[in-house]
């Protein structure tokens, strides 16, 4: 009997210690971003009012005089802020990196208001102008991932004077029929019946993360994001579902229903060779058709849909090369 009580006490102690550790790691220590050493550094997790609605923004950089990069997440409601702690630490040495959880997504899950492309575009341009004014720079870089690449091209078309360049990764391109055909060819390579491949299927076959078979590596990374509370983490999936379901498409072209065929700023596509969420060859073909003062494709041979996370060092180097190309060109 004494042994049983001892065993139960040990089990209760272990459980209590686990609960305390969970609380300290995922609750008490969350909802903030680590400081960056340096007199001119910035490490800020804050709410900014855009379109009359407060929305969460993460701004990190070792030197506030470095070029500003605004990262537009995909989804349309799947944030990337919760991955920033893992992939962008080296980038923070050379850029001021800005992540924004758009209304309804991630940390901005509880923010109400209109879920339309036109309002999201207006919010994007308002944030870009805010960053130009705040950091005293004439222009910023705009990076768009997946659905964010569609939004980013809309923004660059609308207000090219705000941007040094547009950088697309996981770039949306081609018609729905084109995407379906590319995925069918991918399924055939994998000896899988094409049917209608789901996103889970694409993960299982390595068309989302190269060399992986599930979303787990991204989820595991995201669980340790200091900027996200436990509640924020729970809201990631709910926000992605809600925004994806409720987004109203009131701007032309709609995704996969036509091209934005002319952009007045340099355009760079950083493409994962194995991406079949947004088939990367379609994006490369799209850039060939696009009219832009400077354009270039860079291939990431060990990546699928998330080159910035799958090959962060190469992505960092690509951003540095883009900055050098833009600064040494005659385009202003």
mmCIF file of C-alpha atoms in Angstrom:
data_model
loop_
_atom_site.group_PDB
_atom_site.id
_atom_site.type_symbol
_atom_site.label_atom_id
_atom_site.label_comp_id
_atom_site.label_asym_id
_atom_site.label_seq_id
_atom_site.Cartn_x
_atom_site.Cartn_y
_atom_site.Cartn_z
ATOM 1 C CA UNK A 1 0.000 0.000 0.000
ATOM 2 C CA UNK A 2 2.841 2.346 0.907
ATOM 3 C CA UNK A 3 4.519 1.571 -2.424
ATOM 4 C CA UNK A 4 1.297 2.372 -4.289
ATOM 5 C CA UNK A 5 0.944 5.690 -2.487
ATOM 6 C CA UNK A 6 4.568 6.463 -3.279
ATOM 7 C CA UNK A 7 4.060 5.630 -6.971
ATOM 8 C CA UNK A 8 0.921 7.747 -7.156
ATOM 9 C CA UNK A 9 2.703 10.611 -5.441
ATOM 10 C CA UNK A 10 5.572 10.386 -7.898
ATOM 11 C CA UNK A 11 3.135 10.342 -10.835
ATOM 12 C CA UNK A 12 1.292 13.362 -9.431
ATOM 13 C CA UNK A 13 4.587 15.192 -8.941
ATOM 14 C CA UNK A 14 5.693 14.467 -12.468
ATOM 15 C CA UNK A 15 2.326 15.607 -13.816
ATOM 16 C CA UNK A 16 2.467 18.805 -11.762
ATOM 17 C CA UNK A 17 6.027 19.497 -12.921
ATOM 18 C CA UNK A 18 4.919 18.939 -16.500
ATOM 19 C CA UNK A 19 2.003 21.325 -16.099
ATOM 20 C CA UNK A 20 4.267 23.969 -14.570
ATOM 21 C CA UNK A 21 6.799 23.545 -17.369
ATOM 22 C CA UNK A 22 3.998 23.792 -19.928
ATOM 23 C CA UNK A 23 2.704 26.963 -18.274
ATOM 24 C CA UNK A 24 6.139 28.557 -18.154
ATOM 25 C CA UNK A 25 7.027 27.613 -21.730
ATOM 26 C CA UNK A 26 3.736 28.120 -23.545
ATOM 27 C CA UNK A 27 1.833 30.671 -21.437
ATOM 28 C CA UNK A 28 3.881 32.830 -19.044
ATOM 29 C CA UNK A 29 6.837 33.362 -21.381
ATOM 30 C CA UNK A 30 4.763 33.982 -24.484
ATOM 31 C CA UNK A 31 3.348 36.957 -26.313
ATOM 32 C CA UNK A 32 6.622 38.875 -26.595
ATOM 33 C CA UNK A 33 9.602 38.959 -28.911
ATOM 34 C CA UNK A 34 13.215 38.647 -27.719
ATOM 35 C CA UNK A 35 15.346 41.785 -27.640
ATOM 36 C CA UNK A 36 18.108 42.357 -30.189
ATOM 37 C CA UNK A 37 21.355 43.833 -28.907
ATOM 38 C CA UNK A 38 22.482 47.126 -30.414
ATOM 39 C CA UNK A 39 21.829 50.834 -30.072
ATOM 40 C CA UNK A 40 19.890 51.048 -33.333
ATOM 41 C CA UNK A 41 18.133 47.676 -33.226
ATOM 42 C CA UNK A 42 14.397 47.060 -33.133
ATOM 43 C CA UNK A 43 12.452 44.107 -31.739
ATOM 44 C CA UNK A 44 8.803 45.071 -31.505
ATOM 45 C CA UNK A 45 5.588 43.047 -31.327
ATOM 46 C CA UNK A 46 2.760 45.542 -31.552
ATOM 47 C CA UNK A 47 -0.709 46.330 -32.799
ATOM 48 C CA UNK A 48 -1.085 48.809 -35.648
ATOM 49 C CA UNK A 49 -4.447 50.150 -36.762
ATOM 50 C CA UNK A 50 -5.036 49.387 -40.427
ATOM 51 C CA UNK A 51 -8.330 50.111 -42.104
ATOM 52 C CA UNK A 52 -9.743 51.062 -38.727
ATOM 53 C CA UNK A 53 -8.848 47.679 -37.199
ATOM 54 C CA UNK A 54 -5.914 46.887 -34.859
ATOM 55 C CA UNK A 55 -3.722 44.157 -36.343
ATOM 56 C CA UNK A 56 -0.564 42.523 -35.037
ATOM 57 C CA UNK A 57 2.837 43.288 -36.546
ATOM 58 C CA UNK A 58 6.277 41.902 -35.689
ATOM 59 C CA UNK A 59 9.266 44.121 -36.551
ATOM 60 C CA UNK A 60 12.815 42.871 -36.016
ATOM 61 C CA UNK A 61 16.213 44.071 -37.183
ATOM 62 C CA UNK A 62 19.708 44.728 -35.868
ATOM 63 C CA UNK A 63 19.879 48.143 -37.570
ATOM 64 C CA UNK A 64 16.810 50.286 -38.257
ATOM 65 C CA UNK A 65 18.626 51.974 -41.148
ATOM 66 C CA UNK A 66 18.779 48.713 -43.109
ATOM 67 C CA UNK A 67 16.254 48.040 -45.925
ATOM 68 C CA UNK A 68 12.757 47.152 -44.728
ATOM 69 C CA UNK A 69 11.175 43.875 -45.894
ATOM 70 C CA UNK A 70 7.410 43.441 -45.479
ATOM 71 C CA UNK A 71 6.500 39.733 -45.602
ATOM 72 C CA UNK A 72 2.945 38.923 -46.752
ATOM 73 C CA UNK A 73 1.798 35.521 -45.527
ATOM 74 C CA UNK A 74 -0.291 33.039 -47.475
ATOM 75 C CA UNK A 75 -3.534 31.299 -46.834
ATOM 76 C CA UNK A 76 -5.136 33.879 -47.223
ATOM 77 C CA UNK A 77 -5.367 33.327 -43.450
ATOM 78 C CA UNK A 78 -2.234 31.249 -42.701
ATOM 79 C CA UNK A 79 0.316 33.462 -40.877
ATOM 80 C CA UNK A 80 4.088 33.176 -41.151
ATOM 81 C CA UNK A 81 4.945 35.224 -38.046
ATOM 82 C CA UNK A 82 5.057 32.074 -35.925
ATOM 83 C CA UNK A 83 7.889 30.743 -38.134
ATOM 84 C CA UNK A 84 9.955 33.951 -38.107
ATOM 85 C CA UNK A 85 11.946 32.997 -34.998
ATOM 86 C CA UNK A 86 13.266 29.952 -36.850
ATOM 87 C CA UNK A 87 14.113 31.142 -40.356
ATOM 88 C CA UNK A 88 14.959 34.844 -40.326
ATOM 89 C CA UNK A 89 17.533 35.403 -37.566
ATOM 90 C CA UNK A 90 20.387 35.912 -40.040
ATOM 91 C CA UNK A 91 18.198 38.104 -42.250
ATOM 92 C CA UNK A 92 17.693 40.434 -39.286
ATOM 93 C CA UNK A 93 21.376 41.385 -39.569
ATOM 94 C CA UNK A 94 20.852 42.917 -43.008
ATOM 95 C CA UNK A 95 17.173 43.867 -43.116
ATOM 96 C CA UNK A 96 14.360 45.122 -40.931
ATOM 97 C CA UNK A 97 11.982 42.171 -41.202
ATOM 98 C CA UNK A 98 8.255 42.860 -40.813
ATOM 99 C CA UNK A 99 5.576 40.191 -40.397
ATOM 100 C CA UNK A 100 1.912 41.072 -40.291
ATOM 101 C CA UNK A 101 -0.946 38.821 -39.183
ATOM 102 C CA UNK A 102 -3.787 40.122 -41.325
ATOM 103 C CA UNK A 103 -7.279 40.554 -39.925
ATOM 104 C CA UNK A 104 -8.691 37.180 -38.921
ATOM 105 C CA UNK A 105 -5.307 35.403 -39.051
ATOM 106 C CA UNK A 106 -3.036 34.235 -36.223
ATOM 107 C CA UNK A 107 -2.628 36.901 -33.541
ATOM 108 C CA UNK A 108 -5.229 39.044 -35.341
ATOM 109 C CA UNK A 109 -7.832 36.267 -35.203
ATOM 110 C CA UNK A 110 -10.278 38.265 -33.069
ATOM 111 C CA UNK A 111 -10.120 41.376 -35.229
ATOM 112 C CA UNK A 112 -13.421 41.854 -37.028
ATOM 113 C CA UNK A 113 -14.170 43.886 -40.094
ATOM 114 C CA UNK A 114 -14.438 43.234 -43.764
ATOM 115 C CA UNK A 115 -12.782 40.180 -45.292
ATOM 116 C CA UNK A 116 -12.464 41.344 -48.877
ATOM 117 C CA UNK A 117 -9.498 41.485 -51.205
ATOM 118 C CA UNK A 118 -10.020 45.222 -51.701
ATOM 119 C CA UNK A 119 -9.889 45.893 -47.944
ATOM 120 C CA UNK A 120 -6.895 43.590 -47.500
ATOM 121 C CA UNK A 121 -5.142 45.432 -50.325
ATOM 122 C CA UNK A 122 -5.950 48.794 -48.722
ATOM 123 C CA UNK A 123 -4.548 47.511 -45.399
ATOM 124 C CA UNK A 124 -1.378 46.373 -47.186
ATOM 125 C CA UNK A 125 -0.790 49.750 -48.775
ATOM 126 C CA UNK A 126 -1.531 51.548 -45.500
ATOM 127 C CA UNK A 127 1.019 49.375 -43.686
ATOM 128 C CA UNK A 128 3.621 49.881 -46.432
ATOM 129 C CA UNK A 129 3.174 53.653 -46.216
ATOM 130 C CA UNK A 130 3.416 53.467 -42.418
ATOM 131 C CA UNK A 131 6.751 51.613 -42.701
ATOM 132 C CA UNK A 132 8.113 54.088 -45.260
ATOM 133 C CA UNK A 133 7.250 56.977 -42.946
ATOM 134 C CA UNK A 134 8.359 55.275 -39.732
ATOM 135 C CA UNK A 135 11.794 54.235 -40.959
ATOM 136 C CA UNK A 136 12.412 57.272 -43.152
ATOM 137 C CA UNK A 137 13.092 55.193 -46.238
ATOM 138 C CA UNK A 138 11.763 56.086 -49.685
ATOM 139 C CA UNK A 139 10.656 52.512 -50.456
ATOM 140 C CA UNK A 140 10.486 49.051 -48.932
ATOM 141 C CA UNK A 141 10.814 45.502 -50.242
ATOM 142 C CA UNK A 142 7.644 43.449 -50.535
ATOM 143 C CA UNK A 143 7.835 39.657 -50.201
ATOM 144 C CA UNK A 144 4.695 37.622 -50.868
ATOM 145 C CA UNK A 145 4.294 33.930 -50.068
ATOM 146 C CA UNK A 146 1.573 31.791 -51.696
ATOM 147 C CA UNK A 147 -1.712 33.765 -51.471
ATOM 148 C CA UNK A 148 0.429 36.653 -50.257
ATOM 149 C CA UNK A 149 2.175 36.593 -53.646
ATOM 150 C CA UNK A 150 -1.175 37.358 -55.278
ATOM 151 C CA UNK A 151 -1.798 40.174 -52.784
ATOM 152 C CA UNK A 152 1.752 41.476 -53.236
ATOM 153 C CA UNK A 153 1.428 41.782 -57.001
ATOM 154 C CA UNK A 154 -1.848 43.657 -56.545
ATOM 155 C CA UNK A 155 -0.088 46.062 -54.148
ATOM 156 C CA UNK A 156 2.909 46.560 -56.449
ATOM 157 C CA UNK A 157 0.574 47.244 -59.360
ATOM 158 C CA UNK A 158 -1.462 49.716 -57.313
ATOM 159 C CA UNK A 159 1.359 51.711 -55.657
ATOM 160 C CA UNK A 160 4.739 50.957 -57.269
ATOM 161 C CA UNK A 161 6.217 54.115 -55.717
ATOM 162 C CA UNK A 162 6.175 52.378 -52.302
ATOM 163 C CA UNK A 163 8.354 49.427 -53.293
ATOM 164 C CA UNK A 164 11.955 48.774 -54.315
ATOM 165 C CA UNK A 165 10.859 45.417 -55.736
ATOM 166 C CA UNK A 166 8.384 42.598 -55.388
ATOM 167 C CA UNK A 167 9.679 39.166 -54.380
ATOM 168 C CA UNK A 168 7.342 36.222 -54.921
ATOM 169 C CA UNK A 169 7.869 32.818 -53.316
ATOM 170 C CA UNK A 170 5.393 29.965 -53.513
ATOM 171 C CA UNK A 171 4.173 32.223 -56.318
ATOM 172 C CA UNK A 172 0.572 31.796 -57.500
ATOM 173 C CA UNK A 173 0.364 31.589 -61.290
ATOM 174 C CA UNK A 174 -1.516 29.954 -64.127
ATOM 175 C CA UNK A 175 -5.147 28.977 -64.509
ATOM 176 C CA UNK A 176 -6.904 26.411 -62.344
ATOM 177 C CA UNK A 177 -6.670 23.986 -65.260
ATOM 178 C CA UNK A 178 -2.909 24.623 -65.477
ATOM 179 C CA UNK A 179 -2.490 23.915 -61.760
ATOM 180 C CA UNK A 180 -4.572 20.761 -61.974
ATOM 181 C CA UNK A 181 -2.539 19.505 -64.942
ATOM 182 C CA UNK A 182 0.761 20.181 -63.180
ATOM 183 C CA UNK A 183 -0.415 18.338 -60.081
ATOM 184 C CA UNK A 184 -1.655 15.414 -62.180
ATOM 185 C CA UNK A 185 1.790 15.130 -63.774
ATOM 186 C CA UNK A 186 3.357 15.221 -60.297
ATOM 187 C CA UNK A 187 1.010 12.467 -59.101
ATOM 188 C CA UNK A 188 1.962 10.364 -62.105
ATOM 189 C CA UNK A 189 5.661 10.758 -61.216
ATOM 190 C CA UNK A 190 4.812 9.462 -57.757
ATOM 191 C CA UNK A 191 2.701 6.590 -59.174
ATOM 192 C CA UNK A 192 -0.368 7.967 -57.428
ATOM 193 C CA UNK A 193 -3.843 8.322 -58.917
ATOM 194 C CA UNK A 194 -4.262 12.024 -59.562
ATOM 195 C CA UNK A 195 -7.935 12.558 -58.821
ATOM 196 C CA UNK A 196 -8.121 15.834 -56.945
ATOM 197 C CA UNK A 197 -4.995 16.072 -54.779
ATOM 198 C CA UNK A 198 -5.673 17.612 -51.379
ATOM 199 C CA UNK A 199 -3.119 19.676 -49.484
ATOM 200 C CA UNK A 200 -2.592 16.684 -47.181
ATOM 201 C CA UNK A 201 -1.785 14.613 -50.276
ATOM 202 C CA UNK A 202 0.732 17.223 -51.413
ATOM 203 C CA UNK A 203 2.429 17.138 -48.021
ATOM 204 C CA UNK A 204 2.488 13.341 -48.061
ATOM 205 C CA UNK A 205 4.110 13.326 -51.512
ATOM 206 C CA UNK A 206 6.688 16.048 -50.769
ATOM 207 C CA UNK A 207 5.039 18.722 -52.904
ATOM 208 C CA UNK A 208 4.667 21.105 -49.932
ATOM 209 C CA UNK A 209 7.865 20.409 -47.970
ATOM 210 C CA UNK A 210 10.653 18.723 -49.884
ATOM 211 C CA UNK A 211 11.771 15.538 -48.174
ATOM 212 C CA UNK A 212 8.898 15.603 -45.657
ATOM 213 C CA UNK A 213 5.524 13.871 -45.629
ATOM 214 C CA UNK A 214 3.400 16.041 -43.334
ATOM 215 C CA UNK A 215 2.812 19.516 -41.915
ATOM 216 C CA UNK A 216 4.385 18.439 -38.603
ATOM 217 C CA UNK A 217 7.860 20.032 -39.093
ATOM 218 C CA UNK A 218 6.255 23.464 -39.567
ATOM 219 C CA UNK A 219 3.815 22.913 -36.705
ATOM 220 C CA UNK A 220 6.625 21.787 -34.415
ATOM 221 C CA UNK A 221 8.633 24.918 -35.234
ATOM 222 C CA UNK A 222 5.612 27.137 -34.727
ATOM 223 C CA UNK A 223 4.858 25.713 -31.289
ATOM 224 C CA UNK A 224 8.040 27.333 -29.968
ATOM 225 C CA UNK A 225 7.376 30.820 -31.351
ATOM 226 C CA UNK A 226 7.793 33.234 -28.407
ATOM 227 C CA UNK A 227 5.523 35.770 -30.088
ATOM 228 C CA UNK A 228 2.538 33.412 -29.961
ATOM 229 C CA UNK A 229 0.592 32.639 -26.812
ATOM 230 C CA UNK A 230 -1.003 29.226 -26.489
ATOM 231 C CA UNK A 231 -4.304 30.835 -27.465
ATOM 232 C CA UNK A 232 -2.693 32.404 -30.543
ATOM 233 C CA UNK A 233 -1.393 28.982 -31.565
ATOM 234 C CA UNK A 234 -4.870 27.489 -31.252
ATOM 235 C CA UNK A 235 -6.221 30.295 -33.428
ATOM 236 C CA UNK A 236 -3.860 29.597 -36.349
ATOM 237 C CA UNK A 237 -5.961 26.782 -37.780
ATOM 238 C CA UNK A 238 -9.263 28.459 -36.949
ATOM 239 C CA UNK A 239 -8.165 31.694 -38.609
ATOM 240 C CA UNK A 240 -6.899 29.942 -41.720
ATOM 241 C CA UNK A 241 -10.241 28.158 -42.132
ATOM 242 C CA UNK A 242 -12.349 31.237 -41.490
ATOM 243 C CA UNK A 243 -10.444 33.663 -43.694
ATOM 244 C CA UNK A 244 -10.164 31.115 -46.493
ATOM 245 C CA UNK A 245 -13.907 30.492 -46.333
ATOM 246 C CA UNK A 246 -15.092 34.100 -45.934
ATOM 247 C CA UNK A 247 -12.680 36.077 -48.132
ATOM 248 C CA UNK A 248 -14.617 37.943 -50.833
ATOM 249 C CA UNK A 249 -12.903 38.423 -54.203
ATOM 250 C CA UNK A 250 -13.823 41.885 -55.421
ATOM 251 C CA UNK A 251 -10.579 42.790 -57.238
ATOM 252 C CA UNK A 252 -9.547 41.650 -60.713
ATOM 253 C CA UNK A 253 -7.919 39.412 -61.601
ATOM 254 C CA UNK A 254 -8.965 36.744 -59.152
ATOM 255 C CA UNK A 255 -6.403 34.044 -58.390
ATOM 256 C CA UNK A 256 -5.957 31.645 -61.320
ATOM 257 C CA UNK A 257 -8.374 33.683 -63.440
ATOM 258 C CA UNK A 258 -5.954 35.962 -65.264
ATOM 259 C CA UNK A 259 -2.531 37.571 -65.075
ATOM 260 C CA UNK A 260 -1.297 40.871 -63.756
ATOM 261 C CA UNK A 261 0.754 41.297 -66.877
ATOM 262 C CA UNK A 262 2.662 44.500 -66.112
ATOM 263 C CA UNK A 263 4.421 45.640 -62.926
ATOM 264 C CA UNK A 264 6.380 48.905 -62.780
ATOM 265 C CA UNK A 265 8.940 47.658 -60.222
ATOM 266 C CA UNK A 266 11.546 44.878 -60.406
ATOM 267 C CA UNK A 267 10.066 41.414 -59.860
ATOM 268 C CA UNK A 268 11.952 38.410 -58.505
ATOM 269 C CA UNK A 269 10.549 34.921 -58.045
ATOM 270 C CA UNK A 270 12.309 32.641 -55.523
ATOM 271 C CA UNK A 271 10.863 29.240 -56.383
ATOM 272 C CA UNK A 272 11.064 25.813 -54.811
ATOM 273 C CA UNK A 273 11.827 23.272 -57.500
ATOM 274 C CA UNK A 274 9.440 20.738 -55.909
ATOM 275 C CA UNK A 275 6.485 23.066 -55.223
ATOM 276 C CA UNK A 276 3.178 21.625 -56.400
ATOM 277 C CA UNK A 277 0.922 23.637 -54.112
ATOM 278 C CA UNK A 278 1.591 26.561 -56.430
ATOM 279 C CA UNK A 279 3.444 24.705 -59.206
ATOM 280 C CA UNK A 280 6.698 26.548 -59.605
ATOM 281 C CA UNK A 281 7.150 25.984 -63.319
ATOM 282 C CA UNK A 282 3.890 27.851 -63.894
ATOM 283 C CA UNK A 283 5.351 30.781 -61.928
ATOM 284 C CA UNK A 284 8.556 30.749 -63.991
ATOM 285 C CA UNK A 285 6.497 30.744 -67.185
ATOM 286 C CA UNK A 286 4.388 33.602 -65.809
ATOM 287 C CA UNK A 287 7.428 35.771 -65.162
ATOM 288 C CA UNK A 288 8.517 35.225 -68.750
ATOM 289 C CA UNK A 289 5.212 36.742 -69.875
ATOM 290 C CA UNK A 290 5.251 39.618 -67.391
ATOM 291 C CA UNK A 291 6.404 43.103 -68.348
ATOM 292 C CA UNK A 292 8.729 44.464 -65.647
ATOM 293 C CA UNK A 293 11.794 46.749 -65.697
ATOM 294 C CA UNK A 294 13.896 43.983 -64.109
ATOM 295 C CA UNK A 295 12.910 40.382 -63.500
ATOM 296 C CA UNK A 296 14.630 37.177 -62.485
ATOM 297 C CA UNK A 297 13.874 33.632 -61.291
ATOM 298 C CA UNK A 298 16.001 31.895 -58.661
ATOM 299 C CA UNK A 299 15.527 28.175 -58.109
ATOM 300 C CA UNK A 300 15.724 26.459 -54.725
ATOM 301 C CA UNK A 301 16.581 22.849 -55.473
ATOM 302 C CA UNK A 302 15.946 21.544 -51.939
ATOM 303 C CA UNK A 303 12.607 23.292 -51.452
ATOM 304 C CA UNK A 304 8.957 22.948 -52.301
ATOM 305 C CA UNK A 305 6.358 25.531 -51.198
ATOM 306 C CA UNK A 306 8.363 27.165 -48.350
ATOM 307 C CA UNK A 307 11.826 28.123 -49.697
ATOM 308 C CA UNK A 308 12.295 30.813 -47.028
ATOM 309 C CA UNK A 309 11.920 28.150 -44.313
ATOM 310 C CA UNK A 310 13.357 25.122 -46.131
ATOM 311 C CA UNK A 311 16.536 26.902 -47.312
ATOM 312 C CA UNK A 312 16.784 30.043 -45.153
ATOM 313 C CA UNK A 313 20.495 30.720 -45.765
ATOM 314 C CA UNK A 314 19.971 30.638 -49.524
ATOM 315 C CA UNK A 315 16.854 32.802 -49.188
ATOM 316 C CA UNK A 316 18.861 35.335 -47.167
ATOM 317 C CA UNK A 317 21.581 35.368 -49.820
ATOM 318 C CA UNK A 318 18.964 35.838 -52.527
ATOM 319 C CA UNK A 319 17.505 38.873 -50.725
ATOM 320 C CA UNK A 320 20.977 40.385 -50.409
ATOM 321 C CA UNK A 321 21.571 39.832 -54.124
ATOM 322 C CA UNK A 322 18.203 41.375 -54.975
ATOM 323 C CA UNK A 323 19.026 44.427 -52.862
ATOM 324 C CA UNK A 324 22.371 44.784 -54.626
ATOM 325 C CA UNK A 325 20.761 44.374 -58.057
ATOM 326 C CA UNK A 326 18.134 46.991 -57.318
ATOM 327 C CA UNK A 327 20.611 49.479 -55.850
ATOM 328 C CA UNK A 328 23.035 49.172 -58.776
ATOM 329 C CA UNK A 329 20.364 49.362 -61.474
ATOM 330 C CA UNK A 330 19.128 52.619 -62.962
ATOM 331 C CA UNK A 331 15.534 51.857 -61.916
ATOM 332 C CA UNK A 332 14.066 54.209 -59.369
#
